[in-house]
């Protein structure tokens, strides 16, 4: 576990607003979002209305950092729980500023938000997820397509009326976060450092309107497999009552508000022994969309199908990579409507996502009937998993230019 150093006074970036000093003692109190007022303004105007005026954070004192590799971490038993690490990255953008100014690392810890912040009241926020892997020789780290996460955040920000960091700012911030928390990157083959960028409306607002201030933050945690089943195939339940997304909604962007509404279906399914839920489209209730935390693929003969990203499906970066890798193997890949009939008659079913990687599905239960699929060594999903993770960890040559080194 990260041990925070003894109490320190830290000059926060918004010191000039008179909300300056915070005390670090086990947690960092960050005075966010004290702007009052109505905010507002059209989405397209927002980016140009914010101009950078963010003073620098005092450099973080790292003199008493514990540089041992992840303290007493049990690298062999990493799940997907939060292990607090040493540093987080924070960058802010206020009304009247043209974009995000230079951010800084600070000690990882709690943040303070106005009770009337846009994120707390109206859910104006997005998140991303990506992973850093240790190279075999421990000579640096590898990121997988971080620019894609940056671009997806920009698309989501447009939908949610928020300013977003540039691709360069995003990738720079991710690299800084990895390097500052390098001792928490699991040894190769044991897992990855999961990186969680957040973009939130941190400014105070009462009437329904875009917040007057935004905060971009990144924290990280070492993780292993997402599902408690580990590398084993999972059992899914097709959900018929609750839906994840609707046409015209926000299912196609990674807004924070997409996730709490799926908890009920997910918890009910878990209590019945399923790993996750598969959602159906909300109009016809006949086409499968995705699981709570990942995209879906079905294989029949030499054809792989995955639901098309037409607004209700999250455009996964792993999803897109797997489409390419399956085509490289000679499979026909179709992005289209995938009906319940396609699903239950498939040879193989698997899920993809940053957190879940490529996870095979052994059964799907629909209207009380359990359908079984091929799993094991000789499956397409296993081959795709091997190819993908070899590229991600720097074990196989990256002919596609997907990886970004962090040294
Ligand atoms: C990810 O795969 O990174 C996600 O954001 C899914 C999340 C529910 C863990």
Short mmCIF file of C-alpha atoms and ligand atoms in Angstrom, two decimals:
data_model
loop_
_atom_site.label_atom_id
_atom_site.label_comp_id
_atom_site.label_asym_id
_atom_site.label_seq_id
_atom_site.Cartn_x
_atom_site.Cartn_y
_atom_site.Cartn_z
CA UNK A 1 0.00 0.00 0.00
CA UNK A 2 1.12 3.53 -0.66
CA UNK A 3 2.28 5.28 2.46
CA UNK A 4 1.74 8.99 2.22
CA UNK A 5 4.40 11.16 3.64
CA UNK A 6 3.79 13.27 6.70
CA UNK A 7 1.66 16.39 6.45
CA UNK A 8 2.79 18.89 3.84
CA UNK A 9 1.56 22.24 2.71
CA UNK A 10 0.91 22.21 -0.99
CA UNK A 11 0.20 25.26 -3.11
CA UNK A 12 -2.68 24.28 -5.31
CA UNK A 13 -3.05 25.58 -8.84
CA UNK A 14 -6.02 27.76 -8.10
CA UNK A 15 -4.17 29.58 -5.33
CA UNK A 16 -4.80 32.92 -7.01
CA UNK A 17 -8.56 32.51 -6.47
CA UNK A 18 -8.06 32.63 -2.75
CA UNK A 19 -8.66 28.92 -2.20
CA UNK A 20 -5.01 28.21 -2.11
CA UNK A 21 -3.51 26.04 0.51
CA UNK A 22 -4.35 22.48 1.25
CA UNK A 23 -2.81 20.16 3.73
CA UNK A 24 -1.61 16.75 2.77
CA UNK A 25 -1.96 14.33 5.61
CA UNK A 26 -3.13 10.99 4.40
CA UNK A 27 -5.21 12.72 1.77
CA UNK A 28 -5.02 15.81 -0.38
CA UNK A 29 -7.77 18.36 0.07
CA UNK A 30 -8.23 20.03 -3.25
CA UNK A 31 -10.36 23.15 -3.34
CA UNK A 32 -12.27 22.70 -6.55
CA UNK A 33 -15.16 24.53 -8.10
CA UNK A 34 -15.90 27.60 -6.03
CA UNK A 35 -17.12 29.61 -8.97
CA UNK A 36 -20.69 30.66 -8.66
CA UNK A 37 -22.95 31.74 -11.42
CA UNK A 38 -24.88 30.27 -14.20
CA UNK A 39 -22.21 28.82 -16.46
CA UNK A 40 -24.00 27.94 -19.62
CA UNK A 41 -23.19 28.65 -23.20
CA UNK A 42 -23.49 26.30 -26.14
CA UNK A 43 -21.18 23.31 -26.40
CA UNK A 44 -19.48 24.58 -29.50
CA UNK A 45 -18.63 27.84 -27.77
CA UNK A 46 -17.19 26.26 -24.68
CA UNK A 47 -13.78 25.32 -26.00
CA UNK A 48 -13.07 28.82 -27.18
CA UNK A 49 -14.36 30.53 -24.05
CA UNK A 50 -11.80 29.11 -21.69
CA UNK A 51 -8.30 30.44 -21.63
CA UNK A 52 -5.44 29.06 -19.62
CA UNK A 53 -4.41 30.95 -16.51
CA UNK A 54 -3.46 28.11 -14.24
CA UNK A 55 -0.53 28.77 -11.95
CA UNK A 56 1.83 25.86 -11.43
CA UNK A 57 1.64 23.44 -8.58
CA UNK A 58 4.65 23.57 -6.37
CA UNK A 59 6.86 20.67 -7.38
CA UNK A 60 5.94 17.68 -5.28
CA UNK A 61 8.57 16.83 -2.73
CA UNK A 62 9.58 13.25 -3.52
CA UNK A 63 12.50 13.10 -1.12
CA UNK A 64 10.80 10.63 1.18
CA UNK A 65 9.29 8.44 -1.54
CA UNK A 66 9.42 4.74 -0.97
CA UNK A 67 11.06 3.48 -4.14
CA UNK A 68 10.65 -0.19 -3.39
CA UNK A 69 8.74 -2.11 -6.03
CA UNK A 70 5.11 -1.84 -4.96
CA UNK A 71 5.81 -2.22 -1.26
CA UNK A 72 4.59 -5.60 -0.07
CA UNK A 73 2.26 -6.23 -3.01
CA UNK A 74 1.24 -9.80 -3.70
CA UNK A 75 1.69 -9.62 -7.47
CA UNK A 76 0.40 -13.17 -7.94
CA UNK A 77 -3.05 -12.38 -6.62
CA UNK A 78 -4.04 -9.10 -8.19
CA UNK A 79 -7.72 -8.70 -8.92
CA UNK A 80 -9.44 -5.54 -10.06
CA UNK A 81 -9.57 -3.81 -6.69
CA UNK A 82 -8.23 -0.35 -5.97
CA UNK A 83 -4.71 -0.15 -4.59
CA UNK A 84 -3.99 3.53 -3.94
CA UNK A 85 -0.71 4.59 -5.55
CA UNK A 86 1.57 7.54 -4.87
CA UNK A 87 0.61 10.29 -7.30
CA UNK A 88 -2.25 11.60 -9.37
CA UNK A 89 -2.28 14.16 -12.16
CA UNK A 90 -4.54 17.23 -12.00
CA UNK A 91 -5.27 19.85 -14.64
CA UNK A 92 -7.99 22.46 -14.62
CA UNK A 93 -9.92 24.68 -16.99
CA UNK A 94 -12.18 27.54 -15.94
CA UNK A 95 -14.81 29.61 -17.66
CA UNK A 96 -13.15 32.26 -19.75
CA UNK A 97 -10.07 30.14 -20.40
CA UNK A 98 -9.31 28.73 -23.85
CA UNK A 99 -8.42 25.21 -22.79
CA UNK A 100 -6.64 23.24 -20.15
CA UNK A 101 -3.40 24.73 -18.92
CA UNK A 102 -0.40 22.72 -17.89
CA UNK A 103 -1.27 20.22 -15.20
CA UNK A 104 0.87 18.78 -12.48
CA UNK A 105 1.34 15.71 -10.39
CA UNK A 106 0.27 15.81 -6.80
CA UNK A 107 0.15 13.27 -4.04
CA UNK A 108 -2.71 10.81 -4.49
CA UNK A 109 -5.53 11.55 -2.10
CA UNK A 110 -9.05 12.79 -1.62
CA UNK A 111 -10.30 15.84 -3.46
CA UNK A 112 -12.75 18.42 -2.21
CA UNK A 113 -15.68 19.39 -4.41
CA UNK A 114 -18.39 21.98 -4.13
CA UNK A 115 -21.69 20.33 -3.14
CA UNK A 116 -23.15 22.08 -6.18
CA UNK A 117 -20.51 20.96 -8.66
CA UNK A 118 -21.75 19.90 -12.09
CA UNK A 119 -20.51 16.36 -11.63
CA UNK A 120 -22.23 15.78 -8.29
CA UNK A 121 -25.54 17.33 -9.28
CA UNK A 122 -25.96 16.56 -12.95
CA UNK A 123 -23.41 13.84 -13.68
CA UNK A 124 -21.40 15.98 -16.09
CA UNK A 125 -18.36 13.75 -16.36
CA UNK A 126 -16.46 11.21 -18.43
CA UNK A 127 -13.87 8.60 -17.66
CA UNK A 128 -11.37 6.55 -19.57
CA UNK A 129 -9.40 3.40 -18.85
CA UNK A 130 -6.05 2.28 -20.20
CA UNK A 131 -3.20 0.10 -19.05
CA UNK A 132 0.58 0.39 -18.75
CA UNK A 133 2.59 -2.83 -18.97
CA UNK A 134 6.13 -3.48 -17.75
CA UNK A 135 8.54 -4.56 -20.45
CA UNK A 136 10.20 -7.93 -19.87
CA UNK A 137 13.57 -6.42 -19.01
CA UNK A 138 11.91 -3.80 -16.79
CA UNK A 139 13.39 -1.27 -19.22
CA UNK A 140 10.40 1.01 -19.30
CA UNK A 141 6.70 0.61 -19.83
CA UNK A 142 4.26 0.27 -22.70
CA UNK A 143 0.97 2.04 -23.25
CA UNK A 144 -1.61 0.74 -25.72
CA UNK A 145 -3.11 3.29 -28.13
CA UNK A 146 -3.42 6.12 -25.56
CA UNK A 147 -4.23 8.64 -28.32
CA UNK A 148 -7.42 6.69 -28.95
CA UNK A 149 -8.49 7.21 -25.35
CA UNK A 150 -7.73 10.91 -25.73
CA UNK A 151 -9.83 11.14 -28.88
CA UNK A 152 -12.68 9.21 -27.32
CA UNK A 153 -12.63 11.61 -24.39
CA UNK A 154 -12.83 14.53 -26.82
CA UNK A 155 -15.85 13.00 -28.56
CA UNK A 156 -17.52 12.39 -25.23
CA UNK A 157 -16.70 15.91 -24.05
CA UNK A 158 -18.43 17.38 -27.09
CA UNK A 159 -21.55 15.31 -26.27
CA UNK A 160 -21.43 16.34 -22.61
CA UNK A 161 -20.72 20.05 -23.26
CA UNK A 162 -17.28 20.00 -21.69
CA UNK A 163 -13.86 21.20 -22.80
CA UNK A 164 -11.35 18.36 -23.22
CA UNK A 165 -7.55 18.13 -23.03
CA UNK A 166 -5.70 17.94 -26.34
CA UNK A 167 -4.40 14.53 -27.41
CA UNK A 168 -0.88 15.70 -26.55
CA UNK A 169 -1.92 16.90 -23.09
CA UNK A 170 -3.76 13.65 -22.42
CA UNK A 171 -0.89 11.38 -23.47
CA UNK A 172 1.67 13.52 -21.63
CA UNK A 173 -0.44 13.33 -18.46
CA UNK A 174 -0.78 9.55 -18.77
CA UNK A 175 2.99 9.16 -19.17
CA UNK A 176 3.66 11.38 -16.17
CA UNK A 177 1.25 9.36 -14.07
CA UNK A 178 2.89 6.08 -15.06
CA UNK A 179 6.40 7.30 -14.35
CA UNK A 180 5.45 8.81 -10.99
CA UNK A 181 3.80 5.53 -9.96
CA UNK A 182 6.31 3.23 -11.65
CA UNK A 183 6.85 1.11 -8.57
CA UNK A 184 3.21 0.04 -8.81
CA UNK A 185 3.47 -1.39 -12.34
CA UNK A 186 3.20 -5.18 -11.89
CA UNK A 187 6.03 -7.34 -13.22
CA UNK A 188 5.42 -8.58 -16.73
CA UNK A 189 2.79 -11.30 -16.90
CA UNK A 190 1.32 -10.45 -13.48
CA UNK A 191 -1.00 -7.66 -14.54
CA UNK A 192 -0.85 -4.00 -15.48
CA UNK A 193 -1.07 -0.52 -14.06
CA UNK A 194 -4.66 0.52 -14.76
CA UNK A 195 -4.86 4.22 -15.53
CA UNK A 196 -8.12 6.04 -14.92
CA UNK A 197 -8.44 9.52 -16.49
CA UNK A 198 -11.48 11.52 -15.35
CA UNK A 199 -12.95 14.69 -16.80
CA UNK A 200 -15.50 16.29 -14.51
CA UNK A 201 -17.56 19.44 -14.23
CA UNK A 202 -15.99 20.58 -10.97
CA UNK A 203 -17.40 24.10 -10.92
CA UNK A 204 -20.49 25.05 -8.90
CA UNK A 205 -23.80 25.36 -10.69
CA UNK A 206 -27.43 25.33 -9.60
CA UNK A 207 -29.58 25.69 -12.68
CA UNK A 208 -29.16 22.96 -15.27
CA UNK A 209 -26.27 24.18 -17.44
CA UNK A 210 -22.66 23.26 -18.17
CA UNK A 211 -20.41 23.79 -15.12
CA UNK A 212 -18.19 26.89 -15.06
CA UNK A 213 -15.02 24.89 -14.32
CA UNK A 214 -13.61 21.50 -15.32
CA UNK A 215 -10.99 19.26 -13.81
CA UNK A 216 -9.07 16.56 -15.61
CA UNK A 217 -7.49 14.04 -13.27
CA UNK A 218 -5.66 10.76 -13.62
CA UNK A 219 -5.08 8.17 -10.96
CA UNK A 220 -3.72 4.65 -11.27
CA UNK A 221 -3.89 1.26 -9.60
CA UNK A 222 -2.15 -2.06 -10.23
CA UNK A 223 -4.65 -4.64 -11.46
CA UNK A 224 -4.88 -8.26 -12.50
CA UNK A 225 -7.87 -9.96 -14.09
CA UNK A 226 -11.22 -8.18 -14.03
CA UNK A 227 -13.57 -11.06 -13.38
CA UNK A 228 -13.22 -13.22 -10.29
CA UNK A 229 -13.11 -16.18 -12.68
CA UNK A 230 -9.58 -15.01 -13.59
CA UNK A 231 -8.62 -16.27 -17.04
CA UNK A 232 -11.47 -18.80 -17.06
CA UNK A 233 -14.51 -18.42 -19.30
CA UNK A 234 -17.48 -16.56 -17.83
CA UNK A 235 -21.24 -17.10 -17.69
CA UNK A 236 -23.48 -14.27 -18.86
CA UNK A 237 -27.17 -13.55 -18.40
CA UNK A 238 -29.23 -11.76 -21.06
CA UNK A 239 -31.07 -8.93 -19.31
CA UNK A 240 -34.59 -8.26 -20.54
CA UNK A 241 -35.97 -5.71 -18.10
CA UNK A 242 -33.23 -3.09 -17.89
CA UNK A 243 -31.45 -1.41 -20.78
CA UNK A 244 -28.06 0.22 -20.86
CA UNK A 245 -28.63 2.71 -23.65
CA UNK A 246 -31.22 4.12 -26.03
CA UNK A 247 -31.03 5.78 -29.43
CA UNK A 248 -30.16 9.44 -28.98
CA UNK A 249 -28.78 8.81 -25.49
CA UNK A 250 -25.18 8.62 -24.30
CA UNK A 251 -24.46 4.89 -24.67
CA UNK A 252 -21.82 5.63 -27.29
CA UNK A 253 -19.67 7.83 -25.04
CA UNK A 254 -17.92 6.97 -21.82
CA UNK A 255 -19.92 9.17 -19.52
CA UNK A 256 -19.83 8.35 -15.84
CA UNK A 257 -23.62 8.38 -15.86
CA UNK A 258 -23.78 5.24 -18.05
CA UNK A 259 -22.46 3.03 -15.31
CA UNK A 260 -24.52 3.39 -12.10
CA UNK A 261 -27.76 2.51 -13.94
CA UNK A 262 -26.42 -0.94 -14.82
CA UNK A 263 -25.52 -1.82 -11.24
CA UNK A 264 -28.93 -3.21 -10.36
CA UNK A 265 -29.01 -5.70 -13.23
CA UNK A 266 -25.37 -6.55 -12.64
CA UNK A 267 -25.81 -7.17 -8.92
CA UNK A 268 -28.91 -9.29 -9.46
CA UNK A 269 -27.04 -11.39 -12.03
CA UNK A 270 -24.02 -11.76 -9.76
CA UNK A 271 -26.20 -12.94 -6.92
CA UNK A 272 -27.34 -15.71 -9.27
CA UNK A 273 -23.77 -16.75 -10.11
CA UNK A 274 -23.32 -14.89 -13.41
CA UNK A 275 -20.24 -12.79 -14.07
CA UNK A 276 -22.11 -10.04 -15.93
CA UNK A 277 -25.18 -9.09 -17.91
CA UNK A 278 -25.70 -8.77 -21.66
CA UNK A 279 -27.98 -5.91 -22.62
CA UNK A 280 -30.52 -5.96 -25.42
CA UNK A 281 -31.41 -2.94 -27.55
CA UNK A 282 -34.16 -0.87 -25.99
CA UNK A 283 -36.33 -0.62 -29.13
CA UNK A 284 -36.75 -4.17 -30.47
CA UNK A 285 -35.39 -6.01 -27.39
CA UNK A 286 -33.94 -8.48 -29.87
CA UNK A 287 -30.40 -7.33 -30.62
CA UNK A 288 -27.53 -7.78 -28.18
CA UNK A 289 -25.55 -4.64 -27.45
CA UNK A 290 -22.80 -5.11 -24.86
CA UNK A 291 -22.12 -6.22 -21.29
CA UNK A 292 -21.90 -3.80 -18.35
CA UNK A 293 -18.17 -3.35 -18.76
CA UNK A 294 -17.20 -4.67 -22.19
CA UNK A 295 -18.04 -5.22 -25.87
CA UNK A 296 -19.25 -8.49 -27.35
CA UNK A 297 -18.14 -10.69 -30.25
CA UNK A 298 -19.71 -13.86 -31.69
CA UNK A 299 -18.01 -16.34 -34.03
CA UNK A 300 -19.87 -18.61 -36.43
CA UNK A 301 -17.81 -20.59 -38.92
CA UNK A 302 -15.32 -18.15 -40.44
CA UNK A 303 -17.32 -15.03 -39.61
CA UNK A 304 -16.95 -12.85 -36.56
CA UNK A 305 -19.75 -10.40 -35.76
CA UNK A 306 -19.89 -7.57 -33.24
CA UNK A 307 -22.66 -5.01 -32.65
CA UNK A 308 -22.12 -1.90 -34.78
CA UNK A 309 -21.34 1.29 -32.87
CA UNK A 310 -24.35 3.32 -33.93
CA UNK A 311 -24.77 5.40 -30.78
CA UNK A 312 -25.78 2.84 -28.18
CA UNK A 313 -22.54 0.82 -28.11
CA UNK A 314 -19.29 2.04 -26.58
CA UNK A 315 -16.62 2.20 -29.31
CA UNK A 316 -14.05 0.13 -27.46
CA UNK A 317 -10.39 0.51 -28.29
CA UNK A 318 -9.82 -3.17 -27.60
CA UNK A 319 -12.88 -3.90 -29.75
CA UNK A 320 -11.40 -2.02 -32.70
CA UNK A 321 -8.02 -3.71 -32.24
CA UNK A 322 -9.59 -7.16 -32.10
CA UNK A 323 -11.55 -6.49 -35.31
CA UNK A 324 -8.24 -5.75 -37.02
CA UNK A 325 -6.43 -8.75 -35.54
CA UNK A 326 -9.28 -11.11 -36.50
CA UNK A 327 -9.21 -9.78 -40.08
CA UNK A 328 -5.43 -10.31 -40.14
CA UNK A 329 -6.15 -13.97 -39.36
CA UNK A 330 -8.42 -14.24 -42.37
CA UNK A 331 -11.77 -14.00 -40.62
CA UNK A 332 -14.59 -12.00 -42.09
CA UNK A 333 -15.57 -9.44 -39.47
CA UNK A 334 -18.98 -7.82 -39.59
CA UNK A 335 -20.05 -4.81 -37.56
CA UNK A 336 -23.82 -5.09 -37.66
CA UNK A 337 -26.93 -5.86 -35.66
CA UNK A 338 -26.32 -9.10 -33.73
CA UNK A 339 -29.59 -10.77 -32.86
CA UNK A 340 -30.30 -13.09 -29.97
CA UNK A 341 -30.51 -15.88 -32.57
CA UNK A 342 -26.98 -15.03 -33.80
CA UNK A 343 -25.80 -15.14 -30.22
CA UNK A 344 -27.32 -18.43 -29.11
CA UNK A 345 -26.28 -20.23 -32.31
CA UNK A 346 -22.65 -19.01 -32.20
CA UNK A 347 -19.65 -21.35 -32.00
CA UNK A 348 -17.74 -18.96 -29.78
CA UNK A 349 -18.61 -15.86 -27.81
CA UNK A 350 -16.16 -13.48 -26.18
CA UNK A 351 -15.99 -10.05 -24.58
CA UNK A 352 -13.40 -7.33 -25.06
CA UNK A 353 -12.42 -4.23 -23.12
CA UNK A 354 -9.46 -2.58 -21.46
CA UNK A 355 -10.33 -4.01 -18.07
CA UNK A 356 -11.49 -7.45 -19.26
CA UNK A 357 -8.97 -7.87 -22.10
CA UNK A 358 -10.34 -10.71 -24.26
CA UNK A 359 -12.55 -12.85 -22.02
CA UNK A 360 -14.13 -16.06 -23.33
CA UNK A 361 -17.81 -16.73 -22.58
CA UNK A 362 -18.70 -20.32 -21.79
CA UNK A 363 -22.47 -19.91 -21.40
CA UNK A 364 -25.22 -17.39 -22.02
CA UNK A 365 -28.58 -17.77 -20.32
CA UNK A 366 -31.59 -16.33 -22.14
CA UNK A 367 -35.20 -16.76 -21.00
CA UNK A 368 -34.21 -19.60 -18.70
CA UNK A 369 -32.24 -21.59 -21.30
CA UNK A 370 -28.49 -21.96 -20.99
CA UNK A 371 -26.50 -21.96 -24.25
CA UNK A 372 -22.92 -23.27 -24.30
CA UNK A 373 -20.00 -22.19 -26.44
CA UNK A 374 -16.57 -23.49 -27.30
CA UNK A 375 -13.76 -22.45 -24.94
CA UNK A 376 -10.13 -23.44 -24.36
CA UNK A 377 -6.74 -23.37 -26.03
CA UNK A 378 -7.87 -23.89 -29.60
CA UNK A 379 -10.32 -21.02 -29.80
CA UNK A 380 -10.16 -17.79 -31.75
CA UNK A 381 -10.57 -15.76 -28.58
CA UNK A 382 -7.50 -17.41 -27.01
CA UNK A 383 -5.43 -16.74 -30.14
CA UNK A 384 -6.57 -13.13 -30.27
CA UNK A 385 -5.85 -12.72 -26.57
CA UNK A 386 -2.32 -14.06 -27.05
CA UNK A 387 -1.64 -11.81 -30.02
CA UNK A 388 -3.06 -8.73 -28.34
CA UNK A 389 -1.27 -9.16 -25.02
CA UNK A 390 2.05 -9.94 -26.74
CA UNK A 391 1.83 -6.63 -28.56
CA UNK A 392 0.69 -4.77 -25.44
CA UNK A 393 3.58 -6.11 -23.36
CA UNK A 394 6.19 -5.54 -26.03
CA UNK A 395 6.82 -9.28 -26.43
CA UNK A 396 5.72 -9.37 -30.10
CA UNK A 397 6.77 -6.84 -32.69
CA UNK A 398 4.22 -4.03 -32.95
CA UNK A 399 3.77 -3.77 -36.70
CA UNK A 400 0.73 -1.56 -36.30
CA UNK A 401 2.27 1.25 -34.29
CA UNK A 402 -0.22 0.74 -31.49
CA UNK A 403 2.14 0.91 -28.54
CA UNK A 404 3.75 3.94 -26.97
CA UNK A 405 6.89 3.53 -24.90
CA UNK A 406 7.24 5.27 -21.54
CA UNK A 407 10.82 5.39 -20.30
C1 LIG B 1 -12.47 -0.38 -18.91
O1 LIG B 1 -12.48 -1.45 -19.51
O2 LIG B 1 -11.43 0.28 -18.78
C2 LIG B 1 -13.69 0.20 -18.37
O3 LIG B 1 -13.80 1.37 -18.33
C3 LIG B 1 -14.74 -0.66 -17.81
C4 LIG B 1 -14.98 -0.36 -16.37
C5 LIG B 1 -16.39 -0.66 -16.02
C6 LIG B 1 -14.04 -1.12 -15.48
#
